CSV table of C-alpha atoms (C1' of nucleotides) in Angstrom, one decimal:
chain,number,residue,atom,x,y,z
A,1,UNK,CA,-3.7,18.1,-47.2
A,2,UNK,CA,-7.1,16.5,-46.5
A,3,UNK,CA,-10.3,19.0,-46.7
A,4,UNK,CA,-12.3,16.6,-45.0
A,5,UNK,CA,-13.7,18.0,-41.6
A,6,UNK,CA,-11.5,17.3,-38.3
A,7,UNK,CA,-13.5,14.9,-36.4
A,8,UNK,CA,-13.2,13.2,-33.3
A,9,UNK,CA,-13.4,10.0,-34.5
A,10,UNK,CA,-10.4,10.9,-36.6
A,11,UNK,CA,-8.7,12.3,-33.5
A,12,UNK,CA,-9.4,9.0,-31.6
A,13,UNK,CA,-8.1,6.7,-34.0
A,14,UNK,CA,-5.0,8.6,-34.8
A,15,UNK,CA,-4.4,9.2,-30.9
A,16,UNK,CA,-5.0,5.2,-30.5
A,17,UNK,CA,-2.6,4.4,-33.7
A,18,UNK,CA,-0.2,7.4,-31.7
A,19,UNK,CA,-0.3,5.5,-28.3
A,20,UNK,CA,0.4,1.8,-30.2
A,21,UNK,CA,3.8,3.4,-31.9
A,22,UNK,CA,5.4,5.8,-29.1
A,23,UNK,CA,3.6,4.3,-25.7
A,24,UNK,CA,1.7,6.2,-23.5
A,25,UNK,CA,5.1,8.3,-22.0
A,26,UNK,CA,5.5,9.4,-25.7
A,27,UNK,CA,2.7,10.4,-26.9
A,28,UNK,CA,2.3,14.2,-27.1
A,29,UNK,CA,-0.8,15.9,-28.2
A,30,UNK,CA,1.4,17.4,-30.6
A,31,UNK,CA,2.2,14.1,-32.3
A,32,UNK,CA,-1.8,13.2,-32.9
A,33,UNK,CA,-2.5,16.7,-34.6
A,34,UNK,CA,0.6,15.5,-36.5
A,35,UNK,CA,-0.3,13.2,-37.7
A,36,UNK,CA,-3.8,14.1,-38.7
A,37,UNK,CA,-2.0,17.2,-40.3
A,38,UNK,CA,-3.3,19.9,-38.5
A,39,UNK,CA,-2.3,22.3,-35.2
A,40,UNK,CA,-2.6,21.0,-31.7
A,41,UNK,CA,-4.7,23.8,-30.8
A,42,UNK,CA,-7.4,22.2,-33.1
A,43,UNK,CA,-7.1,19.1,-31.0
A,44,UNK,CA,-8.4,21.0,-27.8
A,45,UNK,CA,-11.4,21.4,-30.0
A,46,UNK,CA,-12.9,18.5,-29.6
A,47,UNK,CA,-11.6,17.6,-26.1
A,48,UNK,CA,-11.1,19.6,-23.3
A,49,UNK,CA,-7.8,18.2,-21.8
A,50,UNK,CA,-5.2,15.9,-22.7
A,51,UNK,CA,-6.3,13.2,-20.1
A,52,UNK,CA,-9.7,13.7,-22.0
A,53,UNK,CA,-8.7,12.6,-25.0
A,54,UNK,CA,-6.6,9.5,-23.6
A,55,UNK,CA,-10.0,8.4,-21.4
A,56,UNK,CA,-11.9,8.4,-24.6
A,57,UNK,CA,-9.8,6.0,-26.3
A,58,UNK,CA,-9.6,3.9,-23.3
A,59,UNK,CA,-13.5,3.5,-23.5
A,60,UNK,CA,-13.6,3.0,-27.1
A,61,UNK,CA,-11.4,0.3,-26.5
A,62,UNK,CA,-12.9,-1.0,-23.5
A,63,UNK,CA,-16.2,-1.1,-25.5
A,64,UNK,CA,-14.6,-2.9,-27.9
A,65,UNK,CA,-13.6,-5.8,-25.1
A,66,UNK,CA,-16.8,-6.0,-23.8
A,67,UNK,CA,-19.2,-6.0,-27.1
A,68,UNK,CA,-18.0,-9.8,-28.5
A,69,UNK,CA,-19.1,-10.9,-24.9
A,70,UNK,CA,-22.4,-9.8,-25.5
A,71,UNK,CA,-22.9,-12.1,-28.5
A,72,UNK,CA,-22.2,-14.9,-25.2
A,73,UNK,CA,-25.1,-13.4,-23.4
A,74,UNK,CA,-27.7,-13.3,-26.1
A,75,UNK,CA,-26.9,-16.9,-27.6
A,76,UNK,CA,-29.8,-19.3,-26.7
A,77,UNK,CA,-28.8,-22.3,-24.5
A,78,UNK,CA,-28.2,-23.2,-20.7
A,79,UNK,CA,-27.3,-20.0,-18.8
A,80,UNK,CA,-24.4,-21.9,-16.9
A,81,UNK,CA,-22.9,-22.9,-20.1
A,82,UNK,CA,-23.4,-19.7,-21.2
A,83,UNK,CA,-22.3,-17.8,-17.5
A,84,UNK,CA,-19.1,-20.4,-18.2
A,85,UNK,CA,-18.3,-19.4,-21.5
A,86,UNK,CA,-18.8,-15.4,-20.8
A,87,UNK,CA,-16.1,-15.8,-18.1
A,88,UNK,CA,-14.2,-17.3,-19.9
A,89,UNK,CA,-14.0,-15.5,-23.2
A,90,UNK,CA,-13.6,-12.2,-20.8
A,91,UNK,CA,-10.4,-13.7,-18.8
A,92,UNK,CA,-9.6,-14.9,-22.1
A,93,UNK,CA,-9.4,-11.8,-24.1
A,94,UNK,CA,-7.6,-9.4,-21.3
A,95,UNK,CA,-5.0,-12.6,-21.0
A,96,UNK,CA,-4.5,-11.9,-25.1
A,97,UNK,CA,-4.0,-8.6,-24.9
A,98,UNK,CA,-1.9,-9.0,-21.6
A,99,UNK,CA,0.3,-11.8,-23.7
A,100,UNK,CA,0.7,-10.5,-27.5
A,101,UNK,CA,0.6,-6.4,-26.5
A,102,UNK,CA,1.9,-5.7,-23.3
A,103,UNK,CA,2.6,-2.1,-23.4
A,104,UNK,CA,-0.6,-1.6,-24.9
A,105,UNK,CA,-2.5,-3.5,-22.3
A,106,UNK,CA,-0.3,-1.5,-19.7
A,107,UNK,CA,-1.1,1.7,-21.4
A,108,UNK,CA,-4.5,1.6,-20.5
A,109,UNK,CA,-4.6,-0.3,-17.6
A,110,UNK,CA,-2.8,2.8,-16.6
A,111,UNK,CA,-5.1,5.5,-18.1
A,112,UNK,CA,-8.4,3.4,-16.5
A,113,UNK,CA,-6.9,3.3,-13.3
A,114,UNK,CA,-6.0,6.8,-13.6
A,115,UNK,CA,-9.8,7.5,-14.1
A,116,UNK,CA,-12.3,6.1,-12.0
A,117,UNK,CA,-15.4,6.8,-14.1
A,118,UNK,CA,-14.0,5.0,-17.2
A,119,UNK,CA,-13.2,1.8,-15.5
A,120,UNK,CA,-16.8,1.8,-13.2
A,121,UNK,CA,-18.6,2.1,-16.3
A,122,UNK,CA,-17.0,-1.1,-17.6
A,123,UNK,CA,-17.0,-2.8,-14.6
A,124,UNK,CA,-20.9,-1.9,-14.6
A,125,UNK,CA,-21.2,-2.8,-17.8
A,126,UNK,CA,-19.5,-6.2,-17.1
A,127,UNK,CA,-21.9,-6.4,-14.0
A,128,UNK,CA,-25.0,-6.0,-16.1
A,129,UNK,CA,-23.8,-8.6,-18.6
A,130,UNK,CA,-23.5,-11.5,-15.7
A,131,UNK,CA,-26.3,-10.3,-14.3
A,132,UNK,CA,-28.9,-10.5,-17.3
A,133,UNK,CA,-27.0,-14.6,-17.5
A,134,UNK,CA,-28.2,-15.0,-14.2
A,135,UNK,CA,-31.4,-13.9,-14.4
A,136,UNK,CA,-32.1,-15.9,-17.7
A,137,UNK,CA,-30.7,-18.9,-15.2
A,138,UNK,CA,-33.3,-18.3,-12.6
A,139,UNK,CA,-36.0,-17.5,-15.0
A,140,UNK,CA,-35.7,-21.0,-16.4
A,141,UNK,CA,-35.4,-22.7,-13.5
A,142,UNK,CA,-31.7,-23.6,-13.4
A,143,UNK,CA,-30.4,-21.3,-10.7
A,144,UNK,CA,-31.8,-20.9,-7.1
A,145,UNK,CA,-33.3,-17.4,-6.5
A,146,UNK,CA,-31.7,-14.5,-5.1
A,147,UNK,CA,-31.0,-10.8,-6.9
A,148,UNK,CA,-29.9,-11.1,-10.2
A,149,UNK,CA,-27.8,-7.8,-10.0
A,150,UNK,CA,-25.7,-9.0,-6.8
A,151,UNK,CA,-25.4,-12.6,-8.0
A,152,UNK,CA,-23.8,-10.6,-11.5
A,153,UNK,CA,-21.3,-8.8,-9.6
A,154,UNK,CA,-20.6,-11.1,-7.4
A,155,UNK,CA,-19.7,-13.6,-10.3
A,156,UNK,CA,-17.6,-10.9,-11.6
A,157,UNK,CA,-16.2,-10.0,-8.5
A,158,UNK,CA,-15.3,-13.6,-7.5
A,159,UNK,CA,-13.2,-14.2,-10.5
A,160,UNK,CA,-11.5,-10.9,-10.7
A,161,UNK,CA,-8.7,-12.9,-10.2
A,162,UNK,CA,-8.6,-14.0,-13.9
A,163,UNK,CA,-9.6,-11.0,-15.9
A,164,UNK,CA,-8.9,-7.6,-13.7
A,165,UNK,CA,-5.8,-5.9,-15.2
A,166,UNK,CA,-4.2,-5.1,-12.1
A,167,UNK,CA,-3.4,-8.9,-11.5
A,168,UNK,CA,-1.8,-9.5,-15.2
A,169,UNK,CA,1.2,-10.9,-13.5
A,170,UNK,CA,-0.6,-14.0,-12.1
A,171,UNK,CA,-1.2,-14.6,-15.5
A,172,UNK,CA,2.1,-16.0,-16.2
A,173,UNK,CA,1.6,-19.7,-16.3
A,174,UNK,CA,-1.6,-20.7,-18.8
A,175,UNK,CA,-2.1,-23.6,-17.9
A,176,UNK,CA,-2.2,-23.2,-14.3
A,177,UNK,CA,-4.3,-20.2,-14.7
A,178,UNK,CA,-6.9,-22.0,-17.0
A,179,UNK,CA,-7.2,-25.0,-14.0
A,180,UNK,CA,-7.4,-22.2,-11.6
A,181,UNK,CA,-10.2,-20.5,-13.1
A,182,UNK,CA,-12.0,-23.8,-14.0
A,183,UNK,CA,-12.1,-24.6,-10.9
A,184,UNK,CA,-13.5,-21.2,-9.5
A,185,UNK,CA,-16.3,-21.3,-11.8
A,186,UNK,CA,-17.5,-24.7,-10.8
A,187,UNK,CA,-17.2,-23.7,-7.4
A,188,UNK,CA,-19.1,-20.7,-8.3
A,189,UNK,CA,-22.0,-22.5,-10.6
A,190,UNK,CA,-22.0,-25.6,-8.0
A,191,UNK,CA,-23.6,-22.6,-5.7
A,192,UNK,CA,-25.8,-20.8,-8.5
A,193,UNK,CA,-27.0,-24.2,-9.9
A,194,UNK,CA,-30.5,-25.6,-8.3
A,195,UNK,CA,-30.0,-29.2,-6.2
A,196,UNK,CA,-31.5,-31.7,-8.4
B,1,UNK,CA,28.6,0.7,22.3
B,2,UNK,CA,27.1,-2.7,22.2
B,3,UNK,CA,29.4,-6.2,23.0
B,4,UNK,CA,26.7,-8.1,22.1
B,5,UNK,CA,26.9,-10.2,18.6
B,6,UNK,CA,25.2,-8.7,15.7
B,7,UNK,CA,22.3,-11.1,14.8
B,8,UNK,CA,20.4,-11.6,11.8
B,9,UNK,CA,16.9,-11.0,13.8
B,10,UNK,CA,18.7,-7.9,15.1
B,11,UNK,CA,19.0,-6.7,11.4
B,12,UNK,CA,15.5,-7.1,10.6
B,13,UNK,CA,14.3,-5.7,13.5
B,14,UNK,CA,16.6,-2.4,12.4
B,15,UNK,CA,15.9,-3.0,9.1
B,16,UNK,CA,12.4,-3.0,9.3
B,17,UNK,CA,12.1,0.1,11.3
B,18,UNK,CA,14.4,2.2,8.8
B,19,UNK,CA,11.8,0.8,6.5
B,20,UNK,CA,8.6,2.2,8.3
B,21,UNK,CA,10.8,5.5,9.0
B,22,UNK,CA,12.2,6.2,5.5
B,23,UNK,CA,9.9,4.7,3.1
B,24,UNK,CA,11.2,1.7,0.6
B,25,UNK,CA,13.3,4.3,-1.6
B,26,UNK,CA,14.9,6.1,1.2
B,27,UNK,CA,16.0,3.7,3.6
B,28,UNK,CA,19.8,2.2,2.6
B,29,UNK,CA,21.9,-0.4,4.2
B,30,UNK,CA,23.7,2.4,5.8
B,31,UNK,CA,21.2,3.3,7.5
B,32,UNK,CA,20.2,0.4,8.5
B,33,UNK,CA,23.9,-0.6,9.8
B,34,UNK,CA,23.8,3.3,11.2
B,35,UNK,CA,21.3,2.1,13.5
B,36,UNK,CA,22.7,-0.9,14.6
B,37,UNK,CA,26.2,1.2,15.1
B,38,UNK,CA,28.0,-1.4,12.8
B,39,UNK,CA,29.5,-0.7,9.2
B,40,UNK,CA,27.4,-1.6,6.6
B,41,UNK,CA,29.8,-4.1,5.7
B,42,UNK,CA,28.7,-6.5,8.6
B,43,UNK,CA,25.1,-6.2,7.5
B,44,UNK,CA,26.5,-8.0,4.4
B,45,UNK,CA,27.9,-11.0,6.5
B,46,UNK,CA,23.9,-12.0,7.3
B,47,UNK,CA,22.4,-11.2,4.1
B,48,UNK,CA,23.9,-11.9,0.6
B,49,UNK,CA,22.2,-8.4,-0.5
B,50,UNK,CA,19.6,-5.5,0.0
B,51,UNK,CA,17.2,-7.4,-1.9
B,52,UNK,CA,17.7,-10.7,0.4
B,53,UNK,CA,17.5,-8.4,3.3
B,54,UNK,CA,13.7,-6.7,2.1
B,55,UNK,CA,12.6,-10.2,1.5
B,56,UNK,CA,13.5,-11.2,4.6
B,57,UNK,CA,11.3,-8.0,6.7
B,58,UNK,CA,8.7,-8.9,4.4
B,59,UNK,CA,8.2,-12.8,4.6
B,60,UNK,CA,8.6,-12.1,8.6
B,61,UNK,CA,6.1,-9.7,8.2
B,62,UNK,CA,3.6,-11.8,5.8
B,63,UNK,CA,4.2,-14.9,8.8
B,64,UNK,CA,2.8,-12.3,11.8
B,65,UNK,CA,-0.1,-12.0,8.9
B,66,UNK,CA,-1.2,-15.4,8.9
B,67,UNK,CA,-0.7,-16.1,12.0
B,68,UNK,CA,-4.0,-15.0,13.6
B,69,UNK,CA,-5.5,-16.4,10.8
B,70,UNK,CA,-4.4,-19.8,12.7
B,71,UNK,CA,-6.5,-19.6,15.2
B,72,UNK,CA,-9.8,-19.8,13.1
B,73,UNK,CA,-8.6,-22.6,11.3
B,74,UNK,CA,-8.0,-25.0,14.4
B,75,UNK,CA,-10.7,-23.5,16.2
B,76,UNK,CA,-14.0,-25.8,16.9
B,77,UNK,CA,-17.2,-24.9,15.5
B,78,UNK,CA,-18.9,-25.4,11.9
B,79,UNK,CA,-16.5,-25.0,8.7
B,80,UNK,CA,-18.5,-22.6,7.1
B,81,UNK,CA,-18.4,-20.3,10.1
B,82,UNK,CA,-15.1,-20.8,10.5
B,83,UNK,CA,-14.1,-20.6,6.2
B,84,UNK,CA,-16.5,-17.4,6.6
B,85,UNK,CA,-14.6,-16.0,9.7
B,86,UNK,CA,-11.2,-16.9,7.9
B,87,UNK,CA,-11.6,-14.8,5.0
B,88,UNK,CA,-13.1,-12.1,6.6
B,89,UNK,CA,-9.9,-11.6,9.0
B,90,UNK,CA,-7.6,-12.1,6.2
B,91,UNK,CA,-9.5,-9.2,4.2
B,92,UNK,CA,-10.0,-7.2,6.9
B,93,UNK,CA,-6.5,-7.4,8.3
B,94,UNK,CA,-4.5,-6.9,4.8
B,95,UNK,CA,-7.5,-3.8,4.7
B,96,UNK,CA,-6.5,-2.5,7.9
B,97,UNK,CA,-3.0,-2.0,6.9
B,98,UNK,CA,-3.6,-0.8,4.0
B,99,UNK,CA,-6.2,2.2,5.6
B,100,UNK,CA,-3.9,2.6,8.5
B,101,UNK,CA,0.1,2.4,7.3
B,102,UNK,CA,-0.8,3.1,3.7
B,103,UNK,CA,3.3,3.3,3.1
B,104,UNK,CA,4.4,0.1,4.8
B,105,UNK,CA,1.3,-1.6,3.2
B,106,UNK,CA,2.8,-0.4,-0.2
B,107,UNK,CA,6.2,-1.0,0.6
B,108,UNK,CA,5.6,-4.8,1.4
B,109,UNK,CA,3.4,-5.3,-1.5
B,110,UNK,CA,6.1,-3.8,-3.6
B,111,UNK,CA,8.6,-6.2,-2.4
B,112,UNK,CA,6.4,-9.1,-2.7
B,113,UNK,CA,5.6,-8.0,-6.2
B,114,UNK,CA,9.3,-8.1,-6.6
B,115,UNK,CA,10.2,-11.4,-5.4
B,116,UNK,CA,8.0,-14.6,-6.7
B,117,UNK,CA,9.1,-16.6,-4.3
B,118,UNK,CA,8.7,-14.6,-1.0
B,119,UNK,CA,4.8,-14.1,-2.9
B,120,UNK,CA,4.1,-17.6,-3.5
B,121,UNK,CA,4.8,-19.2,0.1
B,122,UNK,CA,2.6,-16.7,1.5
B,123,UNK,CA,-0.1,-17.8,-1.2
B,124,UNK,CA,0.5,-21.4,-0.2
B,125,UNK,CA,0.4,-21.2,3.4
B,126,UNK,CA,-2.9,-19.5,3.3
B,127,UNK,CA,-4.2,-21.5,0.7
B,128,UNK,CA,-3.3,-24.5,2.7
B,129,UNK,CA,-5.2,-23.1,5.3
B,130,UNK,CA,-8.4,-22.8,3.8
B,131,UNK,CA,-8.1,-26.2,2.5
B,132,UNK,CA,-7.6,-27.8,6.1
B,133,UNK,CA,-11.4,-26.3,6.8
B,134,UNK,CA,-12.8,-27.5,3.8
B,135,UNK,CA,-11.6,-30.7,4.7
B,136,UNK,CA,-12.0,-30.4,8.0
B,137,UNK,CA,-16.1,-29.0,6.1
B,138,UNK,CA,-15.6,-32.6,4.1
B,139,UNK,CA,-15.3,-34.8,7.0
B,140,UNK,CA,-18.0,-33.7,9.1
B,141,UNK,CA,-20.4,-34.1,6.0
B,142,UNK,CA,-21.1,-30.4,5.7
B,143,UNK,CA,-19.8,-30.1,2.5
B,144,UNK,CA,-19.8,-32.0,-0.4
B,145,UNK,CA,-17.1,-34.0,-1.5
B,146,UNK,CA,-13.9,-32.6,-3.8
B,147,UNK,CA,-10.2,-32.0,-3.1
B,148,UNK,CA,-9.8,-30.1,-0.3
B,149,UNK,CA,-6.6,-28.5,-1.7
B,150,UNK,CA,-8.0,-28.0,-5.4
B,151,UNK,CA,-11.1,-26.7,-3.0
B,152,UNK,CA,-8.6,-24.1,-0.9
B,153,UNK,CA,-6.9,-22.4,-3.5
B,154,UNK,CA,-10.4,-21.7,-5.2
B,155,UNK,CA,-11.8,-20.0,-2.5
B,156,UNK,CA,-8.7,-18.2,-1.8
B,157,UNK,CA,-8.8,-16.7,-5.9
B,158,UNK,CA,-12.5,-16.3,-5.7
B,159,UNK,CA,-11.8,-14.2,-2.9
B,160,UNK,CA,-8.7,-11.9,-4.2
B,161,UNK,CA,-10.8,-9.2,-5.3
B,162,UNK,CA,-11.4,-8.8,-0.7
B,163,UNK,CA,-7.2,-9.3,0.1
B,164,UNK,CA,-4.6,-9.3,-3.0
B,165,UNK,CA,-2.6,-6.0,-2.5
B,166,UNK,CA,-2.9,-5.4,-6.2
B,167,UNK,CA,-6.1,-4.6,-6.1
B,168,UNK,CA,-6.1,-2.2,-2.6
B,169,UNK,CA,-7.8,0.5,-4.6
B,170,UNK,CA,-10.9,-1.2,-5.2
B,171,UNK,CA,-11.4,-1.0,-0.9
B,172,UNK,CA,-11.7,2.8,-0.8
B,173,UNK,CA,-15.4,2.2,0.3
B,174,UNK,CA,-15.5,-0.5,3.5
B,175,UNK,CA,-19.4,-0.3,3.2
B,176,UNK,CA,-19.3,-1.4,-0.2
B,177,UNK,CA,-16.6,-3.6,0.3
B,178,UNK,CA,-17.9,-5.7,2.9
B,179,UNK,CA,-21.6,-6.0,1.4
B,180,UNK,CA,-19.6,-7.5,-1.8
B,181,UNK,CA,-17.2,-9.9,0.2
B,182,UNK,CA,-20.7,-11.0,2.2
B,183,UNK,CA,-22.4,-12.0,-1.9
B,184,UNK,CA,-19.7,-13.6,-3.0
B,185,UNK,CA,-18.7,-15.6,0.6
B,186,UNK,CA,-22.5,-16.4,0.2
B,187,UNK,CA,-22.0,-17.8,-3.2
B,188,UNK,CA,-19.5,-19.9,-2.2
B,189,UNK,CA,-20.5,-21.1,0.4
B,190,UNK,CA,-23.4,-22.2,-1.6
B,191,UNK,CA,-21.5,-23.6,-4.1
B,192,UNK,CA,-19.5,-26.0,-0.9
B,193,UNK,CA,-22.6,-26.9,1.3
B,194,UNK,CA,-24.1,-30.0,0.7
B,195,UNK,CA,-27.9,-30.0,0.1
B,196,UNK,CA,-30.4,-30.7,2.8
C,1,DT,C1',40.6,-17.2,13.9
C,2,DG,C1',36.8,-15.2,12.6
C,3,DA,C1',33.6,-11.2,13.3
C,4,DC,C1',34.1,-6.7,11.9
C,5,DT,C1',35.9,-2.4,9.4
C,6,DG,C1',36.5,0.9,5.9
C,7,DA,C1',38.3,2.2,1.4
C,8,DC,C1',37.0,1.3,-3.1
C,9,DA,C1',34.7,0.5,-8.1
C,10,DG,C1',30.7,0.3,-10.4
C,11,DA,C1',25.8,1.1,-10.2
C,12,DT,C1',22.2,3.9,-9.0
C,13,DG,C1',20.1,8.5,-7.5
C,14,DT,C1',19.8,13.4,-7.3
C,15,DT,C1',20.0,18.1,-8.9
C,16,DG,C1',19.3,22.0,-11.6
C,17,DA,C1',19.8,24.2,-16.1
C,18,DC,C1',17.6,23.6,-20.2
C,19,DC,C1',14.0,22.1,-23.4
C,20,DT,C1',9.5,20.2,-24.7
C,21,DT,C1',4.6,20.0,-23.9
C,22,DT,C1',0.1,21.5,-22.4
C,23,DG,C1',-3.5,24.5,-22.7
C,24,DT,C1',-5.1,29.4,-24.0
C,25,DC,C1',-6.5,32.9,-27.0
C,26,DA,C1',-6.3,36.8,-30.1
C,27,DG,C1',-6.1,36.7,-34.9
C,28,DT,C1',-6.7,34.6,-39.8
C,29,DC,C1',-9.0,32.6,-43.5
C,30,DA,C1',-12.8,30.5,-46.3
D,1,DT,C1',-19.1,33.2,-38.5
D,2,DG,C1',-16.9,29.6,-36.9
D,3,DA,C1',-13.2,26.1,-37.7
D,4,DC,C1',-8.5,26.6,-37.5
D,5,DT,C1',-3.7,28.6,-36.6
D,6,DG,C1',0.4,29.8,-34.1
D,7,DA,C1',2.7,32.5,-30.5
D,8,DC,C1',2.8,32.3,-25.7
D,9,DA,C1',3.1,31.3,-20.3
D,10,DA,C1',3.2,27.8,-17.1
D,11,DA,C1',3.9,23.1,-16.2
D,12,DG,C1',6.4,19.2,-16.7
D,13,DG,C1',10.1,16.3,-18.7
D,14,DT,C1',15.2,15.5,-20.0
D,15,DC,C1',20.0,15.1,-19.4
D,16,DA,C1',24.6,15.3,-17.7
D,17,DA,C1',27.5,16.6,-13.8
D,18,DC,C1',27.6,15.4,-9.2
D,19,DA,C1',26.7,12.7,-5.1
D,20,DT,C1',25.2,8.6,-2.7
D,21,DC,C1',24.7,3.7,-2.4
D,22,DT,C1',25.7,-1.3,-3.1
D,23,DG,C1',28.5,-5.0,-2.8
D,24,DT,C1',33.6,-6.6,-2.2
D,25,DC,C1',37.7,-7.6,0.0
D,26,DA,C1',42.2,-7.0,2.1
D,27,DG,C1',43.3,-5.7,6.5
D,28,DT,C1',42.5,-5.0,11.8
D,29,DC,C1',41.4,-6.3,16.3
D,30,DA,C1',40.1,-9.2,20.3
DNA sequence: TGACTGACAGATGTTGACCTTTGTCAGTCA
DNA sequence: TGACTGACAAAGGTCAACATCTGTCAGTCA
């Protein structure tokens, strides 16, 4: 019986470890303040609602997808290397996740789909990602001009196919899906990329 | 009481009217039989099984689809007005159905979903359409040169995000909607004109 | 003779009584 | 005093008996 003070941190990670074992379907408030060893009513403590509690680890989780892509954006180099390698470690990393944990990727495909505001702040967050790439690219010369925000989202939008849950099932073949996008993003950076 | 012979377009045509009548879960081969005043049992001498059956509404449905789409792709007149045009009927027409007959537009993609192979000659025939602009694009030296079918297919993924069923959620604002499809179209097109 | 029927078995859905879960709140304890 | 408990009402989920549907096939009818 711990004395240590109920935080929600603590309630997060034993919700995320809760949704992992018993799937989303299974998982009862009941079992978190199990597991944590205390009443369910102390659970409503720290979150107002069940669906509360299952949106916050959704964009814990989320943030934890989208923070290694932000080492790709910072790195020094050419931005349509860099634009490259960004897309591809994001289509990358949801295809993982899609492949080795598929009820956990469904589980919160689910809940962010379930929740607008969770999944528009990722997407946003994506956006602004792509978007500071691009305007590094037209900063240095590399890319023709235009609106770095729009030219973001429209990078993200434009390969949706490869990395937006909803479309897990075209995943199915790799190696068709790796030409696929390959050949997107040249298409893409052919039309970013400054003649000469 | 009809004399005339039961026919397999017959069935469809019954079939997919129980379908827009009843919803995917509530219409039966009974009632689709029921309609036709024959036993269900003769239904089965056309189609090996209710699923065969649903893929068959569905790919007719998919063909009346594309078909529009036809026109624009034999039309005269530049390839990047007419790649432009292409993809804007095929969004706006898969978005039409989905705004207007929200059920059927879910029962098809359901179905679709269901059956790979129904899915993918849809996929192909409109990807093969796109890449008979770009070449025609190719040929009259408007765009640069590439594989017309590797071409096709990119522009029909970069484009998903605007007509893949899956992803019917992210419409729910047209203005939005069409503002994004114009960026990324833009994009693209950038990425397939040749210089000068 | 061959398109069609209708009775049938197994699979799949539906229903409603019962049980669990959510969310609240007055009360306890340190 | 404020973090926590636990009993509670309402909402939602479960399960087994019941009903419908799918797919087959021997038999009918023109």
């Amino acid at each position: 019986m711990s004395t240590e003070p109920l935080t929600s941190e603590a309630i997060l990670d034993a919700a995320e470890a809760a949704l992992r074992r018993f799937g989303p379907a299974k998982t009862s408030v009941v079992d978190v303040a199990r597991a944590l060893e205390v009443s369910h009513g102390s659970v409503y403590r720290h979150f107002p609602s069940k669906a509360a509690l299952r949106e916050a680890v959704t964009a814990r989780w989320l943030e934890r997808v989208s923070a290694p892509l932000e080492d790709v954006v910072t790195r020094p180099g050419p931005a349509s290397r860099r634009l490259r390698d960004w897309v591809a470690l994001l289509a990358a990393t949801k295809q993982a996740i899609a492949r080795d944990e598929p009820e956990l990727f469904e589980t919160f495909h689910q809940i962010a789909t379930g929740s607008r505001e969770v999944a528009a702040v990722h997407v946003d967050h994506l956006a602004d990602q792509a978007a500071r790439i691009v305007a590094d690219g037209i900063a240095a010369g590399e890319f023709t001009d235009g609106d770095p925000a729009v030219l973001g989202r429209a990078v993200l939008q434009a390969t949706a196919r490869f990395h937006h849950p909803a479309l897990s099932r075209e995943w199915a073949d790799p190696a068709t899906t790796t030409a696929d996008l390959d050949a997107v993003l040249t298409l893409i950076l052919h039309g970013l990329t400054r003649p000469e």
